[in-house]
Structure formats: C-alpha cells, structure tokens
mmCIF file of C-alpha atoms in Angstrom:
data_model
loop_
_atom_site.group_PDB
_atom_site.id
_atom_site.type_symbol
_atom_site.label_atom_id
_atom_site.label_comp_id
_atom_site.label_asym_id
_atom_site.label_seq_id
_atom_site.Cartn_x
_atom_site.Cartn_y
_atom_site.Cartn_z
ATOM 1 C CA MET A 358 0.000 0.000 0.000
ATOM 2 C CA ARG A 359 1.418 3.349 -1.054
ATOM 3 C CA ARG A 360 0.930 6.118 1.501
ATOM 4 C CA VAL A 361 2.015 9.680 2.107
ATOM 5 C CA TYR A 362 2.007 11.388 5.478
ATOM 6 C CA GLY A 363 0.983 15.028 5.687
ATOM 7 C CA VAL A 364 -0.596 17.605 3.424
ATOM 8 C CA LYS A 365 2.715 18.939 2.111
ATOM 9 C CA LYS A 366 3.711 15.512 0.756
ATOM 10 C CA LEU A 367 0.263 15.074 -0.771
ATOM 11 C CA THR A 368 0.624 18.391 -2.641
ATOM 12 C CA THR A 369 3.917 17.119 -4.090
ATOM 13 C CA TYR A 370 2.255 13.876 -5.177
ATOM 14 C CA LEU A 371 -0.735 15.670 -6.717
ATOM 15 C CA ASP A 372 1.601 17.969 -8.669
ATOM 16 C CA SER A 373 3.440 14.923 -10.017
ATOM 17 C CA VAL A 374 0.220 13.357 -11.340
ATOM 18 C CA GLY A 375 -1.104 16.551 -12.926
ATOM 19 C CA TYR A 376 -3.782 17.424 -10.346
ATOM 20 C CA PRO A 377 -2.226 20.348 -8.453
ATOM 21 C CA LEU A 378 -3.937 21.632 -5.311
ATOM 22 C CA THR A 379 -2.707 24.061 -2.667
ATOM 23 C CA GLU A 380 -2.291 23.078 0.969
ATOM 24 C CA GLU A 381 -5.205 25.368 1.787
ATOM 25 C CA GLN A 382 -7.447 23.599 -0.747
ATOM 26 C CA ILE A 383 -6.504 20.206 0.689
ATOM 27 C CA HIS A 384 -7.211 21.359 4.249
ATOM 28 C CA GLN A 385 -10.640 22.558 3.101
ATOM 29 C CA LEU A 386 -11.327 19.198 1.416
ATOM 30 C CA ILE A 387 -10.307 17.403 4.633
ATOM 31 C CA LEU A 388 -12.547 19.657 6.716
ATOM 32 C CA ASN A 389 -15.500 18.938 4.425
ATOM 33 C CA LYS A 390 -14.607 15.208 4.297
ATOM 34 C CA GLU A 391 -14.344 15.368 0.506
ATOM 35 C CA ILE A 392 -10.941 13.710 0.116
ATOM 36 C CA PRO A 393 -10.009 10.219 1.368
ATOM 37 C CA HIS A 394 -7.724 10.433 4.390
ATOM 38 C CA LEU A 395 -7.040 8.894 7.785
ATOM 39 C CA ARG A 396 -6.179 10.480 11.129
ATOM 40 C CA PRO A 397 -4.745 7.559 13.102
ATOM 41 C CA ILE A 398 -3.340 9.668 15.965
ATOM 42 C CA GLY A 399 -3.764 13.350 16.792
ATOM 43 C CA ASP A 400 -2.700 15.692 14.020
ATOM 44 C CA ILE A 401 -1.153 13.009 11.795
ATOM 45 C CA ILE A 402 -2.912 12.815 8.422
ATOM 46 C CA VAL A 403 -2.315 9.794 6.186
ATOM 47 C CA PHE A 404 -3.313 9.510 2.532
ATOM 48 C CA ASN A 405 -3.547 6.126 0.816
ATOM 49 C CA LEU A 406 -2.395 6.879 -2.726
ATOM 50 C CA GLU A 407 -4.617 4.190 -4.273
ATOM 51 C CA HIS A 408 -7.617 5.978 -2.751
ATOM 52 C CA ILE A 409 -6.285 9.357 -3.899
ATOM 53 C CA ASP A 410 -5.827 8.039 -7.463
ATOM 54 C CA TRP A 411 -9.423 6.760 -7.412
ATOM 55 C CA TRP A 412 -10.633 10.121 -6.055
ATOM 56 C CA ILE A 413 -8.782 12.013 -8.815
ATOM 57 C CA SER A 414 -10.229 9.771 -11.537
ATOM 58 C CA HIS A 415 -13.756 10.463 -10.273
ATOM 59 C CA LYS A 416 -13.105 14.213 -10.028
ATOM 60 C CA LYS A 417 -11.862 14.324 -13.633
ATOM 61 C CA SER A 418 -14.704 12.250 -15.120
ATOM 62 C CA PRO A 419 -17.839 14.153 -16.222
#
C-alpha cells in the first residue's frame, strides 16, 4: 500500500500526477470530508495513494 504522510507531501504527489492543489485547498477538502484520508493519531494525516488516485479519476470524469 502506497501512503504519504501530511498535506505537504500530498501536494507534491498531486503535482506529479497533474492534479495540483494548494495546501489550503486540501485542508478545506479534509474539513469537508471530501478527500479520502485517515487520522490515526492526533494531528497526523495519512493519505492512501490508491484511494487518492481513485478520487482524482472520479473528479476528472464528467
């Protein structure tokens, strides 16, 4: 399972796959529960990249 830890690393990943978002946009998506993520402990945010890839594909499709 591919994972990234933290919003900053997710922005880097999203840039690399052609779906750039700012840290502020990602925080807003997390707040609204619109992006797949986990909070296992406290302030740690984990993103499963398979789930993120699925999320991107559904955002891009009409």
